[in-house]
Amino acid sequence: GRIGRKFKEMVNTNLELSEHLMAVKLNEREAELLLLQSQINPHFLYNTLNTIKSLIELDMNDTAVKAVSSMSSFYRNSLSKGQFIIPLRQELLLTEQYLYIQNLRYMDFVDYEITYEPSWEDHGAEIPKLTIQPVVENIFVHGLTSQICHIHLNVSIRNGTICISVSDNGSGIPPEKLAELNRSIRDFKTARHSFGLPSINHRIALLYGENYGLTIESSPEKGTTVTIVIPDKKI
């Protein structure tokens, strides 16, 4: 009887330690997310305000009003009442608002298209905040060339999983750099010190398991496709 009680105490202790460890890891992810937000938002706000100022100077007042409305919605959705996990539809709306505003700024260099699986909104999937938007932002930071860049965001649902792909026909990634990036995505130790794609993959794998996350395909001068795979469920 004493052995049975001790074994039960040991199992309960291990469960408590596992839950505590998961809570610590999630807190680390939330801290990194807040730092990521603090790095992105001021630059985005500054550039957006400059774009709105230019629209007003060009007497494009209706477009300027729509830009202000999109910027307001973007920040409201990015705050999401301090939540770390948000509905997929909210993350997609946030990304769509980001694309609209950036397209105003780069209208001569970028166009975009967003396609969804029919009835995708009937699914209640959840996702870590700022998972898709930083992938799109990478295109504006690294992928633009002298030719117009086409960005395609697609959401599809297959066998209980949701695939979110972000494709462009921009500058692409050299093979050596792509191999290094893929290594860093698979290396959780590296991911803890990153605020880019490795960190996004690490958050997804932490929440859903290592069968989920992101993959990257790219060819120099032909573009890049980043695919994010998450389960079709709530956390």
Tab-separated table of C-alpha atoms in Angstrom:
chain	number	residue	atom	x	y	z
A	1	GLY	CA	0.000	0.000	0.000
A	2	ARG	CA	2.848	2.397	0.872
A	3	ILE	CA	4.554	1.596	-2.448
A	4	GLY	CA	1.296	2.284	-4.294
A	5	ARG	CA	0.842	5.625	-2.547
A	6	LYS	CA	4.453	6.632	-3.237
A	7	PHE	CA	4.095	5.671	-6.893
A	8	LYS	CA	0.897	7.744	-7.166
A	9	GLU	CA	2.665	10.716	-5.521
A	10	MET	CA	5.562	10.353	-7.968
A	11	VAL	CA	3.190	10.293	-10.984
A	12	ASN	CA	1.345	13.389	-9.726
A	13	THR	CA	4.649	15.184	-9.136
A	14	ASN	CA	5.823	14.356	-12.660
A	15	LEU	CA	2.542	15.619	-14.110
A	16	GLU	CA	2.847	18.864	-12.141
A	17	LEU	CA	6.440	19.319	-13.302
A	18	SER	CA	5.448	18.691	-16.921
A	19	GLU	CA	2.620	21.232	-16.691
A	20	HIS	CA	4.969	23.736	-15.057
A	21	LEU	CA	7.581	23.208	-17.766
A	22	MET	CA	4.991	23.734	-20.491
A	23	ALA	CA	3.784	26.914	-18.762
A	24	VAL	CA	7.368	28.209	-18.567
A	25	LYS	CA	7.928	27.501	-22.261
A	26	LEU	CA	4.682	29.226	-23.213
A	27	ASN	CA	5.648	32.234	-21.090
A	28	GLU	CA	8.974	32.368	-22.948
A	29	ARG	CA	7.087	32.322	-26.269
A	30	GLU	CA	4.804	35.135	-25.079
A	31	ALA	CA	7.812	37.218	-23.987
A	32	GLU	CA	9.452	36.702	-27.374
A	33	LEU	CA	6.195	37.606	-29.087
A	34	LEU	CA	5.962	40.865	-27.150
A	35	LEU	CA	9.545	41.687	-28.112
A	36	LEU	CA	8.741	40.895	-31.743
A	37	GLN	CA	5.748	43.231	-31.593
A	38	SER	CA	7.833	46.001	-30.067
A	39	GLN	CA	10.324	45.693	-32.944
A	40	ILE	CA	7.757	45.590	-35.757
A	41	ASN	CA	5.036	48.009	-34.760
A	42	PRO	CA	6.963	51.314	-34.442
A	43	HIS	CA	8.553	50.930	-37.896
A	44	PHE	CA	5.279	49.884	-39.464
A	45	LEU	CA	3.427	52.766	-37.794
A	46	TYR	CA	6.026	55.314	-38.913
A	47	ASN	CA	5.966	54.111	-42.533
A	48	THR	CA	2.174	53.905	-42.617
A	49	LEU	CA	1.761	57.441	-41.315
A	50	ASN	CA	4.147	58.661	-44.007
A	51	THR	CA	2.093	56.810	-46.629
A	52	ILE	CA	-1.138	58.389	-45.343
A	53	LYS	CA	0.503	61.816	-45.374
A	54	SER	CA	1.483	61.309	-49.031
A	55	LEU	CA	-2.050	60.187	-49.942
A	56	ILE	CA	-3.506	63.339	-48.384
A	57	GLU	CA	-0.989	65.523	-50.233
A	58	LEU	CA	-2.073	63.840	-53.477
A	59	ASP	CA	-5.753	64.549	-52.642
A	60	MET	CA	-6.438	60.800	-52.412
A	61	ASN	CA	-8.543	61.394	-49.333
A	62	ASP	CA	-10.849	58.364	-49.660
A	63	THR	CA	-7.832	56.071	-49.895
A	64	ALA	CA	-6.214	57.843	-46.947
A	65	VAL	CA	-9.358	57.300	-44.835
A	66	LYS	CA	-9.384	53.607	-45.760
A	67	ALA	CA	-5.679	53.372	-44.876
A	68	VAL	CA	-6.314	54.913	-41.449
A	69	SER	CA	-9.177	52.467	-40.880
A	70	SER	CA	-6.994	49.504	-41.892
A	71	MET	CA	-4.145	50.686	-39.674
A	72	SER	CA	-6.516	51.032	-36.712
A	73	SER	CA	-7.916	47.542	-37.287
A	74	PHE	CA	-4.415	46.107	-37.704
A	75	TYR	CA	-3.285	47.418	-34.321
A	76	ARG	CA	-6.513	46.392	-32.622
A	77	ASN	CA	-6.144	42.856	-33.950
A	78	SER	CA	-2.420	42.679	-33.154
A	79	LEU	CA	-3.133	43.600	-29.534
A	80	SER	CA	-6.023	41.069	-29.316
A	81	LYS	CA	-6.601	41.915	-25.632
A	82	GLY	CA	-3.192	40.522	-24.719
A	83	GLN	CA	-4.023	36.999	-25.887
A	84	PHE	CA	-1.201	34.808	-27.167
A	85	ILE	CA	-3.441	32.336	-29.018
A	86	ILE	CA	-6.051	33.820	-31.363
A	87	PRO	CA	-8.559	32.457	-33.913
A	88	LEU	CA	-7.035	31.777	-37.324
A	89	ARG	CA	-9.551	34.138	-38.946
A	90	GLN	CA	-8.242	36.996	-36.767
A	91	GLU	CA	-4.626	36.330	-37.749
A	92	LEU	CA	-5.647	36.221	-41.415
A	93	LEU	CA	-7.559	39.504	-41.073
A	94	LEU	CA	-4.525	41.091	-39.425
A	95	THR	CA	-2.330	39.869	-42.310
A	96	GLU	CA	-4.802	41.096	-44.929
A	97	GLN	CA	-4.825	44.564	-43.344
A	98	TYR	CA	-1.020	44.552	-43.316
A	99	LEU	CA	-0.928	43.609	-47.010
A	100	TYR	CA	-3.407	46.334	-47.927
A	101	ILE	CA	-1.375	49.030	-46.185
A	102	GLN	CA	1.958	47.804	-47.587
A	103	ASN	CA	0.457	47.626	-51.058
A	104	LEU	CA	-0.373	51.331	-50.811
A	105	ARG	CA	3.270	52.019	-50.031
A	106	TYR	CA	4.696	49.699	-52.714
A	107	MET	CA	1.867	49.931	-55.261
A	108	ASP	CA	4.294	50.123	-58.206
A	109	PHE	CA	6.247	47.061	-57.039
A	110	VAL	CA	3.750	44.696	-55.377
A	111	ASP	CA	0.348	43.165	-55.897
A	112	TYR	CA	-1.291	40.438	-53.840
A	113	GLU	CA	-4.036	37.840	-53.882
A	114	ILE	CA	-5.671	35.970	-50.990
A	115	THR	CA	-7.595	32.747	-51.652
A	116	TYR	CA	-9.491	30.585	-49.183
A	117	GLU	CA	-10.909	27.095	-49.176
A	118	PRO	CA	-14.733	27.291	-49.419
A	119	SER	CA	-16.395	27.411	-45.979
A	120	TRP	CA	-13.006	27.646	-44.218
A	121	GLU	CA	-14.533	30.052	-41.671
A	122	ASP	CA	-16.695	27.205	-40.374
A	123	HIS	CA	-13.519	25.765	-38.863
A	124	GLY	CA	-12.466	26.972	-35.413
A	125	ALA	CA	-8.701	26.623	-35.706
A	126	GLU	CA	-6.479	28.744	-33.464
A	127	ILE	CA	-2.929	29.910	-34.039
A	128	PRO	CA	-0.198	31.824	-32.154
A	129	LYS	CA	-0.527	35.525	-32.815
A	130	LEU	CA	1.883	36.998	-35.386
A	131	THR	CA	2.517	33.716	-37.182
A	132	ILE	CA	1.504	34.611	-40.756
A	133	GLN	CA	2.151	38.365	-40.808
A	134	PRO	CA	5.938	38.105	-40.175
A	135	VAL	CA	6.192	35.618	-43.084
A	136	VAL	CA	4.544	38.183	-45.361
A	137	GLU	CA	6.735	40.950	-43.951
A	138	ASN	CA	9.850	38.972	-44.919
A	139	ILE	CA	8.863	39.430	-48.565
A	140	PHE	CA	8.912	43.215	-48.227
A	141	VAL	CA	12.226	43.124	-46.371
A	142	HIS	CA	14.104	40.529	-48.451
A	143	GLY	CA	12.136	39.541	-51.553
A	144	LEU	CA	11.424	42.694	-53.574
A	145	THR	CA	13.239	43.240	-56.860
A	146	SER	CA	13.044	45.822	-59.631
A	147	GLN	CA	10.144	43.835	-61.170
A	148	ILE	CA	6.638	43.716	-59.746
A	149	CYS	CA	6.315	41.121	-56.991
A	150	HIS	CA	3.186	38.961	-56.893
A	151	ILE	CA	2.241	37.710	-53.413
A	152	HIS	CA	-0.263	34.880	-53.044
A	153	LEU	CA	-1.646	33.814	-49.662
A	154	ASN	CA	-3.710	30.613	-49.770
A	155	VAL	CA	-5.590	28.716	-47.051
A	156	SER	CA	-6.601	25.094	-47.659
A	157	ILE	CA	-7.963	22.319	-45.431
A	158	ARG	CA	-6.969	18.674	-45.859
A	159	ASN	CA	-7.615	15.680	-43.586
A	160	GLY	CA	-7.826	17.599	-40.332
A	161	THR	CA	-4.951	19.967	-41.088
A	162	ILE	CA	-4.885	23.565	-42.293
A	163	CYS	CA	-2.187	24.611	-44.760
A	164	ILE	CA	-1.380	28.294	-45.096
A	165	SER	CA	0.995	29.039	-47.959
A	166	VAL	CA	2.635	32.392	-48.692
A	167	SER	CA	4.235	32.523	-52.148
A	168	ASP	CA	6.060	35.222	-54.066
A	169	ASN	CA	8.014	35.531	-57.300
A	170	GLY	CA	10.694	37.735	-55.747
A	171	SER	CA	14.466	37.409	-55.422
A	172	GLY	CA	14.385	33.963	-53.793
A	173	ILE	CA	16.938	32.514	-51.387
A	174	PRO	CA	20.398	31.203	-52.419
A	175	PRO	CA	20.835	27.432	-51.799
A	176	GLU	CA	23.468	27.862	-49.074
A	177	LYS	CA	21.361	30.377	-47.163
A	178	LEU	CA	18.227	28.246	-47.617
A	179	ALA	CA	20.042	25.194	-46.182
A	180	GLU	CA	21.224	27.274	-43.209
A	181	LEU	CA	17.708	28.627	-42.649
A	182	ASN	CA	16.200	25.131	-42.742
A	183	ARG	CA	18.801	23.933	-40.219
A	184	SER	CA	17.964	26.796	-37.868
A	185	ILE	CA	14.250	26.002	-38.185
A	186	ARG	CA	14.860	22.409	-37.117
A	187	ASP	CA	17.239	23.430	-34.298
A	188	PHE	CA	15.160	24.414	-31.260
A	189	LYS	CA	18.209	25.868	-29.473
A	190	THR	CA	18.768	28.300	-32.317
A	191	ALA	CA	15.053	29.072	-32.483
A	192	ARG	CA	15.028	30.288	-28.880
A	193	HIS	CA	17.358	33.129	-29.862
A	194	SER	CA	15.578	34.031	-33.087
A	195	PHE	CA	12.632	36.286	-33.860
A	196	GLY	CA	12.121	35.115	-37.437
A	197	LEU	CA	10.945	31.936	-39.112
A	198	PRO	CA	12.739	29.567	-36.666
A	199	SER	CA	10.877	31.149	-33.753
A	200	ILE	CA	7.532	30.823	-35.576
A	201	ASN	CA	8.195	27.144	-36.263
A	202	HIS	CA	9.246	26.582	-32.643
A	203	ARG	CA	6.027	28.124	-31.282
A	204	ILE	CA	3.878	25.957	-33.547
A	205	ALA	CA	5.782	22.758	-32.700
A	206	LEU	CA	5.593	23.569	-28.991
A	207	LEU	CA	1.830	23.984	-29.108
A	208	TYR	CA	0.829	21.284	-31.589
A	209	GLY	CA	3.739	18.835	-31.758
A	210	GLU	CA	6.706	18.427	-34.074
A	211	ASN	CA	4.557	17.129	-36.934
A	212	TYR	CA	3.376	20.705	-37.430
A	213	GLY	CA	5.265	23.859	-38.332
A	214	LEU	CA	6.583	25.508	-41.453
A	215	THR	CA	8.592	24.550	-44.507
A	216	ILE	CA	10.401	26.737	-47.028
A	217	GLU	CA	10.937	26.189	-50.747
A	218	SER	CA	12.877	28.729	-52.757
A	219	SER	CA	14.922	29.278	-55.917
A	220	PRO	CA	17.068	32.338	-56.668
A	221	GLU	CA	15.268	34.812	-58.955
A	222	LYS	CA	12.168	32.576	-58.995
A	223	GLY	CA	10.663	33.269	-55.593
A	224	THR	CA	9.854	31.610	-52.298
A	225	THR	CA	6.984	29.628	-50.800
A	226	VAL	CA	6.558	29.301	-47.034
A	227	THR	CA	3.948	26.755	-45.934
A	228	ILE	CA	2.549	26.722	-42.394
A	229	VAL	CA	0.731	23.576	-41.253
A	230	ILE	CA	-1.437	23.504	-38.117
A	231	PRO	CA	-4.180	21.125	-36.906
A	232	ASP	CA	-7.772	22.074	-37.605
A	233	LYS	CA	-8.768	22.467	-33.955
A	234	LYS	CA	-8.812	24.787	-30.980
A	235	ILE	CA	-5.975	24.673	-28.455
